[in-house]
């Protein structure tokens, strides 16, 4: 669907999407794909769910470790923790994935980037990854898909406390305290987390270690007003300090970055009548970033985003429907000069899902009006047919767009206020089989992106010129038998620049992941294999085209439930001490040993 210049008159008086009913549980439902609570069988999209049990079993230090090599997911990082990180979802650009925390957008209002290290694993309850265009539900940025990070809240009745202590190589340490209280209709929770490490040199030619430190605090409250309404309030704040290399015009090695992110969100869900919920949700996301080179600060950049949404979710003979409207505004305060320092967006949407015998149909449409580039109408349509009770085939089509950032439109280094949005259209075919002990799925996709934003190498002015086509197939499988559990994902893709017929940079044709775990009594043992083929890249020294070699990395882990209240765990990342790079000229973690204890009080 095409973009056009038009005001969004429909934004007035249209309701938006509510939450799930009180008796529906997030551990059995997915809420991200269509802003509707749906079971896996009802979601006509390629999805991955990572729950708290899996997080604790894998013992990751960062969200990037947790997501790396999942179906359709590639990540690169310029060295140690805190350094620039890019996520390529289904081969699309790093700003073509919409990332949410509890439903609130967290991309920087300046350039649209995500600071992945602001997302502490200790505060995460669940991650929902939905691959493919989701603009019909969320608007801008969801070309490759949506990653919704849902933070922890109290669950068990009564009062509980958990203390986690971990120590590892490179003088790494982590201390986490988690408190919950669940009494009658009110649930309270609080989290405090601290991490630090001396790290390793970010650059392959660097001589000093680049450390990382993080402090996190989280408060949350849920209250049920009988069967009439539910109130949720959450505050998450994270502070990071990190070192990096090659900064400034002199390419100094004395580089430090610091910043913080705060996500405040609240929602009120009312249950007007059976089959009809209404949710009013508000959120405020603020972020600061500052770089210090040779002891001199480059100034602090502050960005803020406010969001309001109103959603109605209705269930009846006609199917499940989400009708809604939302509003968001973003602003920045920078030491650099921007011609404009803010933007606003209004959106209205409708998403619908209906199952009839062996047939299932899902559709969505949305219109957005952005004060900086005009209007956008996007849509999606999906159909599935159940071959058997456990086996399904289907197809889908969707459009999406990426709004140009404030940096591209009005930035100080070169700007183009006449930029159009990047637009995409995606076709998919899928097959999946789900049984009690195992499941298999295959999804073939074809995404075409137009008006990609590129930059003039001499003036740094951005312009619309590029075209890309990304074709691929995702394979995923799960199997459980007794104490054994296997989870596998393999992606083969052709991310191609349609102008030059070259592969898009830093994206492998083939990559995958295999997680294997065995539990016996109080013990569990596991291993993860992450592998990727070679990638086109830019030489860090000469800036010429080069190729970064493929890699395969093995991680090992174990844990022991010593008593009902004490658990011990340990992991050995990169157990074979593989020397590899995700970005040319930048190091990755060598063999890394870490252990910890969990005390449940």
PDB file of N, CA and C in Angstrom, residues 1 10 21 38 42 69 73 89 120 161 177 191 193 206 221 236 248 252 302 320 399 412 438 446 455 467 528 536 585:
ATOM      1  N   UNK A   1       0.835  -1.190   0.000  1.00  0.00           N
ATOM      2  CA  UNK A   1       0.000   0.000   0.000  1.00  0.00           C
ATOM      3  C   UNK A   1       0.874   1.246   0.000  1.00  0.00           C
ATOM      4  N   UNK A  10      -9.400  10.381  10.984  1.00  0.00           N
ATOM      5  CA  UNK A  10     -10.051   9.289  11.686  1.00  0.00           C
ATOM      6  C   UNK A  10      -9.525   9.081  13.095  1.00  0.00           C
ATOM      7  N   UNK A  21      -8.391 -10.786  28.900  1.00  0.00           N
ATOM      8  CA  UNK A  21      -9.318 -10.907  29.993  1.00  0.00           C
ATOM      9  C   UNK A  21      -8.591 -11.407  31.226  1.00  0.00           C
ATOM     10  N   UNK A  38      -3.702 -14.524  21.632  1.00  0.00           N
ATOM     11  CA  UNK A  38      -3.917 -15.654  20.739  1.00  0.00           C
ATOM     12  C   UNK A  38      -3.024 -16.818  21.156  1.00  0.00           C
ATOM     13  N   UNK A  42      -3.335 -20.004  16.633  1.00  0.00           N
ATOM     14  CA  UNK A  42      -4.123 -18.937  16.029  1.00  0.00           C
ATOM     15  C   UNK A  42      -3.281 -17.811  15.452  1.00  0.00           C
ATOM     16  N   UNK A  69      21.131 -15.951  16.693  1.00  0.00           N
ATOM     17  CA  UNK A  69      20.938 -17.128  15.830  1.00  0.00           C
ATOM     18  C   UNK A  69      19.582 -17.802  16.020  1.00  0.00           C
ATOM     19  N   UNK A  73      17.113 -14.307  13.168  1.00  0.00           N
ATOM     20  CA  UNK A  73      17.731 -13.258  13.993  1.00  0.00           C
ATOM     21  C   UNK A  73      19.255 -13.344  13.917  1.00  0.00           C
ATOM     22  N   UNK A  89      16.767  -8.641  11.448  1.00  0.00           N
ATOM     23  CA  UNK A  89      15.652  -9.580  11.519  1.00  0.00           C
ATOM     24  C   UNK A  89      15.210  -9.914  10.102  1.00  0.00           C
ATOM     25  N   UNK A 120      18.298  -5.341  30.627  1.00  0.00           N
ATOM     26  CA  UNK A 120      18.895  -6.321  31.538  1.00  0.00           C
ATOM     27  C   UNK A 120      18.111  -7.632  31.541  1.00  0.00           C
ATOM     28  N   UNK A 161      11.346 -13.783  48.101  1.00  0.00           N
ATOM     29  CA  UNK A 161      12.566 -13.040  47.771  1.00  0.00           C
ATOM     30  C   UNK A 161      13.592 -14.009  47.209  1.00  0.00           C
ATOM     31  N   UNK A 177      18.658  -8.964  43.263  1.00  0.00           N
ATOM     32  CA  UNK A 177      17.674  -9.198  44.318  1.00  0.00           C
ATOM     33  C   UNK A 177      16.285  -9.001  43.723  1.00  0.00           C
ATOM     34  N   UNK A 191      12.914  -5.202  41.762  1.00  0.00           N
ATOM     35  CA  UNK A 191      14.164  -5.849  41.334  1.00  0.00           C
ATOM     36  C   UNK A 191      15.305  -4.855  41.402  1.00  0.00           C
ATOM     37  N   UNK A 193      19.460  -4.940  40.272  1.00  0.00           N
ATOM     38  CA  UNK A 193      20.474  -5.751  39.584  1.00  0.00           C
ATOM     39  C   UNK A 193      21.712  -4.906  39.330  1.00  0.00           C
ATOM     40  N   UNK A 206      43.650  -3.453  19.570  1.00  0.00           N
ATOM     41  CA  UNK A 206      43.651  -2.676  20.802  1.00  0.00           C
ATOM     42  C   UNK A 206      44.538  -3.294  21.865  1.00  0.00           C
ATOM     43  N   UNK A 221       3.418  -2.937  39.860  1.00  0.00           N
ATOM     44  CA  UNK A 221       2.224  -3.173  40.668  1.00  0.00           C
ATOM     45  C   UNK A 221       1.084  -3.563  39.751  1.00  0.00           C
ATOM     46  N   UNK A 236      10.930   0.846  34.948  1.00  0.00           N
ATOM     47  CA  UNK A 236      12.217   0.182  34.732  1.00  0.00           C
ATOM     48  C   UNK A 236      13.259   1.248  34.421  1.00  0.00           C
ATOM     49  N   UNK A 248      36.410   9.570  17.959  1.00  0.00           N
ATOM     50  CA  UNK A 248      36.877  10.906  17.610  1.00  0.00           C
ATOM     51  C   UNK A 248      37.717  10.904  16.348  1.00  0.00           C
ATOM     52  N   UNK A 252      41.055   7.747  19.047  1.00  0.00           N
ATOM     53  CA  UNK A 252      41.594   7.526  20.385  1.00  0.00           C
ATOM     54  C   UNK A 252      41.154   6.173  20.935  1.00  0.00           C
ATOM     55  N   UNK A 302      19.546  13.828  25.016  1.00  0.00           N
ATOM     56  CA  UNK A 302      18.372  13.318  25.709  1.00  0.00           C
ATOM     57  C   UNK A 302      17.245  13.126  24.702  1.00  0.00           C
ATOM     58  N   UNK A 320     -12.322 -12.730  16.448  1.00  0.00           N
ATOM     59  CA  UNK A 320     -11.639 -11.883  17.430  1.00  0.00           C
ATOM     60  C   UNK A 320     -11.172 -10.606  16.731  1.00  0.00           C
ATOM     61  N   UNK A 399       2.258  -5.331   4.093  1.00  0.00           N
ATOM     62  CA  UNK A 399       3.068  -4.169   3.747  1.00  0.00           C
ATOM     63  C   UNK A 399       3.535  -3.487   5.029  1.00  0.00           C
ATOM     64  N   UNK A 412      22.561  17.466  12.041  1.00  0.00           N
ATOM     65  CA  UNK A 412      23.580  18.505  11.840  1.00  0.00           C
ATOM     66  C   UNK A 412      24.642  18.151  10.815  1.00  0.00           C
ATOM     67  N   UNK A 438       6.647 -32.886  20.322  1.00  0.00           N
ATOM     68  CA  UNK A 438       7.525 -32.209  19.365  1.00  0.00           C
ATOM     69  C   UNK A 438       6.719 -31.338  18.397  1.00  0.00           C
ATOM     70  N   UNK A 446       9.506 -13.761   1.145  1.00  0.00           N
ATOM     71  CA  UNK A 446      10.060 -12.912   0.081  1.00  0.00           C
ATOM     72  C   UNK A 446       9.688 -11.473   0.410  1.00  0.00           C
ATOM     73  N   UNK A 455      23.397   7.311   1.824  1.00  0.00           N
ATOM     74  CA  UNK A 455      24.070   8.563   2.169  1.00  0.00           C
ATOM     75  C   UNK A 455      25.123   8.897   1.128  1.00  0.00           C
ATOM     76  N   UNK A 467      17.109  -0.273  -3.230  1.00  0.00           N
ATOM     77  CA  UNK A 467      16.088  -1.303  -3.287  1.00  0.00           C
ATOM     78  C   UNK A 467      16.728  -2.604  -2.816  1.00  0.00           C
ATOM     79  N   UNK A 528      24.760 -25.420  23.734  1.00  0.00           N
ATOM     80  CA  UNK A 528      24.216 -24.633  22.626  1.00  0.00           C
ATOM     81  C   UNK A 528      25.279 -24.506  21.547  1.00  0.00           C
ATOM     82  N   UNK A 536      29.586 -10.387   4.006  1.00  0.00           N
ATOM     83  CA  UNK A 536      30.251  -9.226   3.423  1.00  0.00           C
ATOM     84  C   UNK A 536      30.407  -8.165   4.502  1.00  0.00           C
ATOM     85  N   UNK A 585      37.581  -6.511  12.234  1.00  0.00           N
ATOM     86  CA  UNK A 585      38.450  -5.685  13.054  1.00  0.00           C
ATOM     87  C   UNK A 585      38.072  -5.602  14.518  1.00  0.00           C
TER      88      UNK A 585
END
